[in-house]
Coordinates of C-alpha atoms in Angstrom, one line a residue:
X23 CA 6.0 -26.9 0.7
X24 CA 8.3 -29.4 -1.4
X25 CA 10.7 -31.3 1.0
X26 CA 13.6 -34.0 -0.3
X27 CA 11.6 -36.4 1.3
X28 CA 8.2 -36.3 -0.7
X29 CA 10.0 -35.4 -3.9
X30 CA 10.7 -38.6 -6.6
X31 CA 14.3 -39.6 -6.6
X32 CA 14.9 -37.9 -10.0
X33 CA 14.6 -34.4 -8.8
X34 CA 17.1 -34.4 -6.1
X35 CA 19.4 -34.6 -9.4
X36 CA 18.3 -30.8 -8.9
X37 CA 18.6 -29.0 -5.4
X38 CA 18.7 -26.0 -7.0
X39 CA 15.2 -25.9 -7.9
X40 CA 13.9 -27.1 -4.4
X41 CA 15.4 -23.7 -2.6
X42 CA 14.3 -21.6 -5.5
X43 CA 10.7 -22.6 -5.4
X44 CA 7.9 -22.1 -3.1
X45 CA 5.0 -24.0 -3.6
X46 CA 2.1 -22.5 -2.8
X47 CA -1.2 -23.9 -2.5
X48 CA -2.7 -24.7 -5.8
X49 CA -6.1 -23.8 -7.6
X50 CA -7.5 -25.4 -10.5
X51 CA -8.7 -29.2 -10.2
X52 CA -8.8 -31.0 -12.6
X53 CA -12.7 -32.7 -13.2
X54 CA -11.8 -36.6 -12.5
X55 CA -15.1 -37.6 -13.6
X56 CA -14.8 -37.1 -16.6
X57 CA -11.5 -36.8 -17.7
X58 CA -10.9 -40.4 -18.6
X59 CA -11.6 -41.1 -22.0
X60 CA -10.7 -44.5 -23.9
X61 CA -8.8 -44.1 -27.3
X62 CA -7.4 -46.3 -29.9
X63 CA -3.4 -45.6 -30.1
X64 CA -0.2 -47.2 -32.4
X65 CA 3.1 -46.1 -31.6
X66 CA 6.2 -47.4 -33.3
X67 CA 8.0 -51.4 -31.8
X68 CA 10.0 -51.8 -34.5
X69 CA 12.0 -48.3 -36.0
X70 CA 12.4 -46.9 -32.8
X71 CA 13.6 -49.2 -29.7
X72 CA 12.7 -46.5 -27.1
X73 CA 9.3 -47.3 -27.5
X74 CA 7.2 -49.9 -25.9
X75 CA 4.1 -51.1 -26.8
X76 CA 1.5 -48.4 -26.0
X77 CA -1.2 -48.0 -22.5
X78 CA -2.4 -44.9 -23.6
X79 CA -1.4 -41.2 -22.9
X80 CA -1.5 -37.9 -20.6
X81 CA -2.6 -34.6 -21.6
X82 CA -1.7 -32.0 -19.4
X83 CA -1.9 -28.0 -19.5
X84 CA -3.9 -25.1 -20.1
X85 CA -6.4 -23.8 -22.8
X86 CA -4.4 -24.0 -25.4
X87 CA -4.3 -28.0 -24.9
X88 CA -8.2 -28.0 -23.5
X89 CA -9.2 -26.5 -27.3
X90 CA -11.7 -23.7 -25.7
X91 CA -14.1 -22.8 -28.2
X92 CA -14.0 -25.9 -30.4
X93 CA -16.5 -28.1 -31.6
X94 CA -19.4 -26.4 -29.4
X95 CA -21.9 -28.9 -31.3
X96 CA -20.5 -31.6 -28.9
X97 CA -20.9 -32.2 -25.4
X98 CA -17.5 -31.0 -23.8
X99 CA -15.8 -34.2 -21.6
X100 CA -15.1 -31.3 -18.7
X101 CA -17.3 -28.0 -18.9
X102 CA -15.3 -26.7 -15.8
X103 CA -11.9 -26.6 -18.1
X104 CA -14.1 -25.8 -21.1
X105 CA -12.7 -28.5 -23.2
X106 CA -13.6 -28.8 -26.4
X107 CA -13.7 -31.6 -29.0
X108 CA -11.5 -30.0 -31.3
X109 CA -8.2 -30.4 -29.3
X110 CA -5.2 -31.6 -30.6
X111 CA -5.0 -34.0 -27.8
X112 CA -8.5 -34.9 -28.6
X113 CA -7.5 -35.0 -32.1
X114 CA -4.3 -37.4 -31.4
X115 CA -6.3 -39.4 -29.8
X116 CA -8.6 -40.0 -32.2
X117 CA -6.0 -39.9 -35.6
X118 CA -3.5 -42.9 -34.3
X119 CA -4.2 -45.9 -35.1
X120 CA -4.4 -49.3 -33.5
X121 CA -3.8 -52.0 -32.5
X122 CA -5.0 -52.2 -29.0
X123 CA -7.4 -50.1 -26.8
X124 CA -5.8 -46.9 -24.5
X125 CA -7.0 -44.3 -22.3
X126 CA -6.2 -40.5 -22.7
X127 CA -6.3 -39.1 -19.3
X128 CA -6.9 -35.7 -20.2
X129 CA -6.9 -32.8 -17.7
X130 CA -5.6 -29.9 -19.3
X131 CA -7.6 -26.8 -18.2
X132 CA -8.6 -23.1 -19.3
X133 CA -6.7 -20.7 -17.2
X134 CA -4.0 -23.6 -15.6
X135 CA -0.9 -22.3 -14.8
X136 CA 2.4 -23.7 -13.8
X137 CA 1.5 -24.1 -9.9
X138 CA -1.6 -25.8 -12.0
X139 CA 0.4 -28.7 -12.8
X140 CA 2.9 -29.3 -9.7
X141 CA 2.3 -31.6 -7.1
X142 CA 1.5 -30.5 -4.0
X143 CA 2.6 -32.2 -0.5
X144 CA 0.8 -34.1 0.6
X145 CA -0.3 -35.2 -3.0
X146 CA -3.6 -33.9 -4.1
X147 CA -5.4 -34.5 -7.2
X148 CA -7.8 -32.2 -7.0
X149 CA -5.2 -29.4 -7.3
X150 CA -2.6 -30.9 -9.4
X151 CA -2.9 -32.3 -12.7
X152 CA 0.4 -34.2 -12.1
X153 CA -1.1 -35.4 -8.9
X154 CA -4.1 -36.3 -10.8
X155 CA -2.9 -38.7 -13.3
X156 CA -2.9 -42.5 -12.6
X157 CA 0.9 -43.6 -13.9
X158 CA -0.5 -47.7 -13.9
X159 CA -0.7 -48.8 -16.5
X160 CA 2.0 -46.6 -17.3
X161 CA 0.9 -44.5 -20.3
X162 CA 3.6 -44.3 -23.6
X163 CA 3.9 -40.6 -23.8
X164 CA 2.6 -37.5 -22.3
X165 CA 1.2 -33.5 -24.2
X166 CA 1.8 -30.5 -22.3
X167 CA 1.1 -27.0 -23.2
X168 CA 1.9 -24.4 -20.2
X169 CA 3.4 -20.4 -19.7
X170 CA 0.8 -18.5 -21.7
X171 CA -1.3 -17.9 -18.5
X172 CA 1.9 -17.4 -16.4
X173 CA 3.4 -14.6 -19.1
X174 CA 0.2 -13.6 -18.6
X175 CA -1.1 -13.3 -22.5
X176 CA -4.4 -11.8 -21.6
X177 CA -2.5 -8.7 -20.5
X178 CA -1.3 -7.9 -23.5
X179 CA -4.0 -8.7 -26.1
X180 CA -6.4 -6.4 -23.1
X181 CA -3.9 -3.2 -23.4
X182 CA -3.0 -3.0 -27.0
X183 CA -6.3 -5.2 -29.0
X184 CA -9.5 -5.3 -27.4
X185 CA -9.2 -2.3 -24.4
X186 CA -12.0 -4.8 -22.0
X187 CA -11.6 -2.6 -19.4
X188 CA -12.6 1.0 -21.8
X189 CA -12.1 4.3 -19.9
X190 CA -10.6 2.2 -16.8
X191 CA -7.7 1.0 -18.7
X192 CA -4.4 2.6 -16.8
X193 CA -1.9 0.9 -19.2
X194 CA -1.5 2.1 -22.8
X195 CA -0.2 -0.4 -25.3
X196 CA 3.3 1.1 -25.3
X197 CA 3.4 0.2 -21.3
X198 CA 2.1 -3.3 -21.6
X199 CA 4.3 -4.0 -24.3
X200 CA 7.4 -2.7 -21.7
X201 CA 5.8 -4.4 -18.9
X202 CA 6.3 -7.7 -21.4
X203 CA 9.3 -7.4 -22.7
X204 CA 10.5 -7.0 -18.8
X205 CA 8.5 -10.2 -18.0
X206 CA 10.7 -12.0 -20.3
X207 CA 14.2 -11.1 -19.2
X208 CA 16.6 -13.7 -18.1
X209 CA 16.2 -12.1 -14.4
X210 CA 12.2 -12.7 -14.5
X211 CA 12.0 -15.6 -15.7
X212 CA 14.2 -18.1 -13.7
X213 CA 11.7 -18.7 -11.8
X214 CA 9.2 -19.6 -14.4
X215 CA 11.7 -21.7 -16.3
X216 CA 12.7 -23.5 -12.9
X217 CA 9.1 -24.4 -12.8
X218 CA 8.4 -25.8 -16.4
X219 CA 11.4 -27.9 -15.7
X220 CA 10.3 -29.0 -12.2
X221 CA 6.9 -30.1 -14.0
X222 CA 9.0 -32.3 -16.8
X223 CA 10.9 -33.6 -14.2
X224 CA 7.8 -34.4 -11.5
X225 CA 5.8 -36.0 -14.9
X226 CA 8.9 -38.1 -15.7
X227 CA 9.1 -39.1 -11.9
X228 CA 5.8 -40.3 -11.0
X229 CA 6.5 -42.4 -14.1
X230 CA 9.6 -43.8 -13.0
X231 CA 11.2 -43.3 -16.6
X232 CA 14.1 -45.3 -15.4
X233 CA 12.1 -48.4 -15.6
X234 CA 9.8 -47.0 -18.7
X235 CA 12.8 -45.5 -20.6
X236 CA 10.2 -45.5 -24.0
X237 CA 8.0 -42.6 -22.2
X238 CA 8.4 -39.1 -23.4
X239 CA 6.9 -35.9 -23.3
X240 CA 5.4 -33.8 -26.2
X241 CA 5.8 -30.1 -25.5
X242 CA 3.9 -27.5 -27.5
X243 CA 4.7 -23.8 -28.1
X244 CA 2.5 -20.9 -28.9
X245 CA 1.7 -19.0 -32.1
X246 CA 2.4 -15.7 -33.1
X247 CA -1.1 -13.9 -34.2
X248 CA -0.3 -11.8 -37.0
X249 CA 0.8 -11.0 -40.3
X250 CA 3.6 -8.3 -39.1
X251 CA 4.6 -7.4 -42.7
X252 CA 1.1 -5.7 -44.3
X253 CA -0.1 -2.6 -44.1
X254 CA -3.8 -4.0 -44.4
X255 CA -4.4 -3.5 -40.4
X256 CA -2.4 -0.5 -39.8
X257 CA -5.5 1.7 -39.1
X258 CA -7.5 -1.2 -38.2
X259 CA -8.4 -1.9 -34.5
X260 CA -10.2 -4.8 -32.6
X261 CA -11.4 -2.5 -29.5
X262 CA -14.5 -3.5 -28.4
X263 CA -15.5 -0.2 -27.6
X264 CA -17.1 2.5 -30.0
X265 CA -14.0 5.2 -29.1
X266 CA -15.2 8.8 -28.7
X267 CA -13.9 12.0 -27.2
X268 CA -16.5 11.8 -24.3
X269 CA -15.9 8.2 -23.5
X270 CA -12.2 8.5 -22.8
X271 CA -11.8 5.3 -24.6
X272 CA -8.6 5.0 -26.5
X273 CA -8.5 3.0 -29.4
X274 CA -5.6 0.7 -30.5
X275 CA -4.5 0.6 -34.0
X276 CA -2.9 -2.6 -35.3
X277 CA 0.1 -0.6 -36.6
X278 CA 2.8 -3.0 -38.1
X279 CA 5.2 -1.8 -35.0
X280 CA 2.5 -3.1 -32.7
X281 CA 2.1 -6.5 -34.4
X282 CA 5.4 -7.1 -35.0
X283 CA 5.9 -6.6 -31.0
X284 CA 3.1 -8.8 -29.9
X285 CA 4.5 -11.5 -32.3
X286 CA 7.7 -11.0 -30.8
X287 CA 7.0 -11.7 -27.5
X288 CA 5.2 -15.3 -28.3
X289 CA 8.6 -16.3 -30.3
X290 CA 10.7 -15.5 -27.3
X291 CA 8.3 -17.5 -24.9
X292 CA 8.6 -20.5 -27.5
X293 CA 12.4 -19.6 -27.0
X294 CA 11.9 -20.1 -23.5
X295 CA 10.0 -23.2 -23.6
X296 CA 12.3 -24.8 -26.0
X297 CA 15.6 -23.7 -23.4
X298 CA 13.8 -25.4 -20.6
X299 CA 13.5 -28.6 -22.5
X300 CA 17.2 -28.9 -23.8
X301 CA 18.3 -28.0 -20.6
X302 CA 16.0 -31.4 -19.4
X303 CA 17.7 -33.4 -22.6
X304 CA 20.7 -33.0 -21.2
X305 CA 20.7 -33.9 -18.1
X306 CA 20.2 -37.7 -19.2
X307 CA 22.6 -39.8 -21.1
X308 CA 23.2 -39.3 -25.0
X309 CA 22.3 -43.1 -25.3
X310 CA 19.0 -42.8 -24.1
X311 CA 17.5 -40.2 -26.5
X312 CA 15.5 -37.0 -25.3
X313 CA 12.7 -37.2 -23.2
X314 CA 11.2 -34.4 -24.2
X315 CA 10.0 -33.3 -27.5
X316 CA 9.5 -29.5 -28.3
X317 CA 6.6 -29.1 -31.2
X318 CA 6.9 -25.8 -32.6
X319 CA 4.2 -25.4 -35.0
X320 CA 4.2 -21.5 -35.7
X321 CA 5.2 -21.9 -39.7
X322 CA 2.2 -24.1 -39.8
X323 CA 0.1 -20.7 -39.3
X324 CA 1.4 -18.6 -42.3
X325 CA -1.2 -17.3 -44.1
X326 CA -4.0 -18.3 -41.6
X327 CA -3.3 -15.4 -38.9
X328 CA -4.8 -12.0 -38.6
X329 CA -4.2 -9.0 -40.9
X330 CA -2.8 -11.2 -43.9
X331 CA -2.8 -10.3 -47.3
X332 CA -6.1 -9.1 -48.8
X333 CA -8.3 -9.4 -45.8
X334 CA -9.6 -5.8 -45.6
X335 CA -12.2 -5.7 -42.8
X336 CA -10.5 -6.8 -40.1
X337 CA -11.9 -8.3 -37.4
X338 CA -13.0 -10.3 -40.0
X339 CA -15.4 -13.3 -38.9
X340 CA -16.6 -14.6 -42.2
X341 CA -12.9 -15.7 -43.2
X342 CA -12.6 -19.2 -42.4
X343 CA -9.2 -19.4 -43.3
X344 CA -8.0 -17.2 -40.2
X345 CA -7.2 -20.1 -37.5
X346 CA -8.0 -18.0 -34.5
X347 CA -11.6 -17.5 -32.8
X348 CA -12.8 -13.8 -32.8
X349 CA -15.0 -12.9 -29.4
X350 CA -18.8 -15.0 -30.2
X351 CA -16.6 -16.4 -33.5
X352 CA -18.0 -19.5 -34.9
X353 CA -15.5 -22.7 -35.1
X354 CA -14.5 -23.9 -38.3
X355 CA -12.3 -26.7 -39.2
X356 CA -10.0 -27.1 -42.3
X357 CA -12.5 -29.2 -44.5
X358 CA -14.3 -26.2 -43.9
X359 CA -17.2 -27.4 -41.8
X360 CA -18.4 -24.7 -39.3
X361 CA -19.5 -25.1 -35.8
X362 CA -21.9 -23.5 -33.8
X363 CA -23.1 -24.1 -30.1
X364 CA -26.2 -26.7 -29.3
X365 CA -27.9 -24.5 -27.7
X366 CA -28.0 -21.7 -30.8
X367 CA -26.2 -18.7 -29.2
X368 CA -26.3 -16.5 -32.2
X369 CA -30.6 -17.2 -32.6
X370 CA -30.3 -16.4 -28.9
X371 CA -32.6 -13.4 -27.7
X372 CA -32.7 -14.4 -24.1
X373 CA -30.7 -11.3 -21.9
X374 CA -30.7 -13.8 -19.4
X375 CA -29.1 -16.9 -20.8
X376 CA -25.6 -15.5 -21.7
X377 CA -24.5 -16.4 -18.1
X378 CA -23.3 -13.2 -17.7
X379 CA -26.0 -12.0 -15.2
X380 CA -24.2 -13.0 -12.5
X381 CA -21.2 -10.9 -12.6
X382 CA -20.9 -8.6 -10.0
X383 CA -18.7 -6.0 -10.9
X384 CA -17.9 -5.1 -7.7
X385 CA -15.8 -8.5 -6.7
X386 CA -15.7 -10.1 -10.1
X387 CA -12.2 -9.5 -11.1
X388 CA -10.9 -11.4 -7.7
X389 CA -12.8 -14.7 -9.2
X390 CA -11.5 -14.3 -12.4
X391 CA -7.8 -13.8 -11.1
X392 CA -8.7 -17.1 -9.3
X393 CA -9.7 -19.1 -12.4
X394 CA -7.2 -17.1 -14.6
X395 CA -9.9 -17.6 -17.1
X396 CA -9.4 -15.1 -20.4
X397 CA -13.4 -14.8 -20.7
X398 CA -13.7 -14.0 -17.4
X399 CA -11.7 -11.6 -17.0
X400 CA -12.9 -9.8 -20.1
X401 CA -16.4 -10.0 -19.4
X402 CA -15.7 -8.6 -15.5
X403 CA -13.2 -5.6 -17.1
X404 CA -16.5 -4.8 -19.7
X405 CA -19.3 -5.3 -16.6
X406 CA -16.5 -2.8 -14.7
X407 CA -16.6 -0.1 -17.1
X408 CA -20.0 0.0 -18.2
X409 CA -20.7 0.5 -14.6
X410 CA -18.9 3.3 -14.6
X411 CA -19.7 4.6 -18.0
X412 CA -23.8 3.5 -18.8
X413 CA -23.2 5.2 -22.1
X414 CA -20.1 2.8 -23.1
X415 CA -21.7 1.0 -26.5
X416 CA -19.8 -2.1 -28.5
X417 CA -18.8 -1.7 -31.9
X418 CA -21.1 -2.6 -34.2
X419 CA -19.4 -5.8 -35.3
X420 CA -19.0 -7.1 -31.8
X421 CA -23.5 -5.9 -30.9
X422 CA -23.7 -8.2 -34.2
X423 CA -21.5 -11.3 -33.8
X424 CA -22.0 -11.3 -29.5
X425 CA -25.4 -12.6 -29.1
X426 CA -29.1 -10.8 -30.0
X427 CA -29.0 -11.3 -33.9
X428 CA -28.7 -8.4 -35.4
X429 CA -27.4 -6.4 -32.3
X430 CA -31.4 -5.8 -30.6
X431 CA -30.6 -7.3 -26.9
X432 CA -27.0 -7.8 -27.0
X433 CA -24.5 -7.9 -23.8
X434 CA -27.2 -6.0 -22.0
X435 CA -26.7 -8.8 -19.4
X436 CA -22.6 -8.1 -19.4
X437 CA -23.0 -5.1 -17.4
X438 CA -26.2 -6.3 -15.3
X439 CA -23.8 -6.7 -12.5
X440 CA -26.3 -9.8 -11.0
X441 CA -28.8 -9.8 -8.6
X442 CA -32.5 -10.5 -9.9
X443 CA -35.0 -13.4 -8.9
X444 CA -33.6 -15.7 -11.6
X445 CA -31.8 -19.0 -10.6
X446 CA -29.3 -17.8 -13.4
X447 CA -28.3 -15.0 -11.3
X448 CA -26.4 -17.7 -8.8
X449 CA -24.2 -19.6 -11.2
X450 CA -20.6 -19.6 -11.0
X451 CA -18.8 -19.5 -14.3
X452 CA -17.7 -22.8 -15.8
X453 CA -21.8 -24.3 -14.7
X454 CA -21.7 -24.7 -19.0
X455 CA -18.8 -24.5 -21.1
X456 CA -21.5 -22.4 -23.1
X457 CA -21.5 -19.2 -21.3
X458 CA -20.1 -15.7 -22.1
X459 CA -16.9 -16.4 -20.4
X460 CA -16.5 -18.8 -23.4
X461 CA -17.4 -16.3 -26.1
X462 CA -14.5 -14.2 -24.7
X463 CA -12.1 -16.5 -23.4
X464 CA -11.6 -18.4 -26.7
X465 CA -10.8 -15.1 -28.5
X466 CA -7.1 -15.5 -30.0
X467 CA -7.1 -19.6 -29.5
X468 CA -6.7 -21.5 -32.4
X469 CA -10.5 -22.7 -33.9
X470 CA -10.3 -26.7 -35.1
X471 CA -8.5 -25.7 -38.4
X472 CA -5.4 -24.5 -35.9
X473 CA -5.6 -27.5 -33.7
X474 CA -5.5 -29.9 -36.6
X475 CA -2.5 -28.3 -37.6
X476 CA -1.2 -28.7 -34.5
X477 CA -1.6 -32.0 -34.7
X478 CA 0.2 -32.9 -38.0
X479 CA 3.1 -30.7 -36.9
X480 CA 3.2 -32.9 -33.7
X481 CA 2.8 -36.4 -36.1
X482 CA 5.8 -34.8 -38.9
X483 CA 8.2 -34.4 -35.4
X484 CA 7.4 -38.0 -34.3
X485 CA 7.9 -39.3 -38.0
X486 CA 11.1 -37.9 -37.7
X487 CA 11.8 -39.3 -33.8
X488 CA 10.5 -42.4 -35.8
X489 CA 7.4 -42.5 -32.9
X490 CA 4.9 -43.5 -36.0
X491 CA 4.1 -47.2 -37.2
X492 CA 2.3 -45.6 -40.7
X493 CA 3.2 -43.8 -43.1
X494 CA -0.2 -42.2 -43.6
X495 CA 0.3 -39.3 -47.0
X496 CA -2.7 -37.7 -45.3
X497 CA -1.0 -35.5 -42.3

């Protein structure tokens, strides 16, 4: 529990958050072996006197900033949080220019959620990604992406797109999309807005902005995921379930209504976000400038989402211009190079070597409420109901695009519940960034194209803070 006298002078500014928060113990660490990684930065001396001369930077949050799913053909910096190499922060990192050598401490992780990032008393950086971060040198700006996990996306995208959970599923599309707009109220969310400040102002505290008045944060929002105004996807659905009258397995249309909803409630959590962060602006002198940027980089998506214009087959995987991974989707990136994993999932025949062998659906869902990992959670809803149903079968396009090839073996292992001789059948999910869990839990994350997007929408808002030495034509 927070007490006045572990907190950093800057938050007593702010008893009312101390009594409205209880801290509780906190899960996901952060992987400190390898989270270090040395980048070349430039950030602006001369146009913008804020600014000092840069040590490097902190990227903090969850999957959204950890890039799940991207550039599988390279070795992920921390398989646990299913980075990927793709990343905007990765990305920033590598796009800025010099002139003198930085580190990126980078611990954003799949599944992190507010308590994710909060210290914890007494300070512990194996379950804190604030707590983790080393402040000396004192790094020139910090990236945080956070609230998807805590509105609880997955949720959402489970009752009203891909129906993981088949014939178990209690909540229809209408409910969940009730249950969400209730999440977002003013009267449920105080608490999570209390939070996201309490994390801007614990970031800004360990840094000790009062003698670094140049550091600032970079906040980034969320994107909505479809084209709301077609009629392409009306009577189109992503279920991942062939529906039939003896299955019980209802099957969600991607009505313009429904889109339209689901887009809605990523604007208003954007709308949260960017609240929290005036709110934090104004709490410090004019004179000083904000400390925290809000990157909203929805517009930047137009024409790259789901159900646009012309695109016919939805779920479709071969369109390299949609910006979001599909469950076992490739990654693409805007140049149009496509990524697939080292280890050739698609050629894959192997049952056992999806990593999904060792769910056990009989306690899986309390470990993936744990990790609050997307792909785990799917995977343990689909191992659920295929227990209960043998019969369940995938639609065709996921038995084709899911491992096997051409459908022969695929997601057998999803609903093997575990058990068996093979050393497989003990791993823990996150043992390679490569496992099911992945193929899943990317699904609706932006693919490289998106995160380098991302990226230049984050580089046009610092051009404009004047945070930029060049004036490089090419973002």
């Amino acid at each position: 529990m927070l007490t006045t006298k572990t907190l950093p002078p800057i938050l007593l500014l702010f008893p009312a958050l101390i009594s409205a928060l209880a801290i509780s113990e906190l899960f996901k660490p952060p992987d400190k072996n390898n989270n270090n990684h040395q980048h070349i930065l430039s950030l602006n001396t001369k146009n913008h006197p804020r600014l000092s001369q840069s040590q490097g930077f902190i990227s903090l949050g969850d999957s959204y900033s950890a890039g799940i799913g991207t550039r599988p053909d390279l070795t992920s910096p921390s398989t646990a949080c299913r980075q990927g190499l793709g990343a905007y922060p990765y990305l920033l990192a590598s796009s800025l220019s010099p002139p003198s050598h930085t580190s990126h401490q980078w611990l954003s992780c799949t599944g992190a959620t507010t308590l994710d990032l909060l210290s914890s008393s007494p300070s512990s950086p194996d379950t804190s990604q604030i707590d983790a971060f080393n402040s000396t040198p004192t790094p020139s700006f910090a990236t945080l992406s956070i609230a998807g996990n805590d509105l609880d996306f997955f949720s959402l995208l489970n009752a009203c797109v891909f129906r993981f959970y088949g014939p178990l599923g209690s909540e229809s599309c209408p409910d969940a999309l009730k249950r969400a707009e209730d999440t977002l109220s003013p009267q449920k969310t105080q608490k999570l807005k209390l939070r996201i400040r309490l994390i801007l102002l614990e970031i800004l505290g360990k840094i000790a902005w009062e003698r670094h008045p140049s550091f600032f944060i970079t906040v980034t929002g969320y994107t909505r995921f479809f084209n709301e105004n077609t009629t392409e996807c009306d009577d189109v659905s992503f279920g991942v379930w062939a529906s039939s009258s003896s299955s019980g397995v209802e099957t969600m249309k991607l009505t313009k209504d429904t889109r339209k909803k689901m887009n809605d409630f990523v604007v208003r959590a954007n709308h949260l976000l960017e609240s929290v962060i005036d709110e934090v602006n104004a709490s410090f002198s004019v004179g000083r400038g904000k400390k925290v940027v809000f990157v909203n980089y929805d517009d930047s998506f137009n024409h790259h989402r789901f159900c646009e214009p012309g695109v016919v087959k939805e779920p479709d995987y071969e369109r390299q211009e949609t910006w979001f991974f599909l469950p076992g989707g490739k990654d693409v990136d805007r140049a149009g190079n496509v990524y697939s994993s080292r280890h050739h999932e698609e050629d894959d025949d192997d049952e056992e070597d999806d990593g999904v062998g060792y769910l056990d659906p009989e306690r899986c869902w309390e470990e993936a409420l744990e990790r609050d990992d997307w792909g785990e959670k799917a995977v343990c809803l689909m191992a659920k109901a295929k227990r209960q149903d043998p019969e369940l079968k995938l639609v065709e396009h996921y038995r084709h695009h899911c491992r096997g090839g051409q459908g022969k073996r695929k997601g057998k292992a999803v609903w093997r519940g575990g058990g068996g001789s093979s050393s497989r059948a003990t791993r823990k999910p996150g043992d390679s960034m490569w496992l099911t869990p992945t193929y899943y839990g990317k699904t609706f994350h932006p693919r490289s194209a998106g995160h380098e997007a991302i990226r230049d929408k984050i580089f046009e808002i610092w051009k404009e803070h004047g945070y930029l030495t060049d004036d490089r034509t090419d973002l």
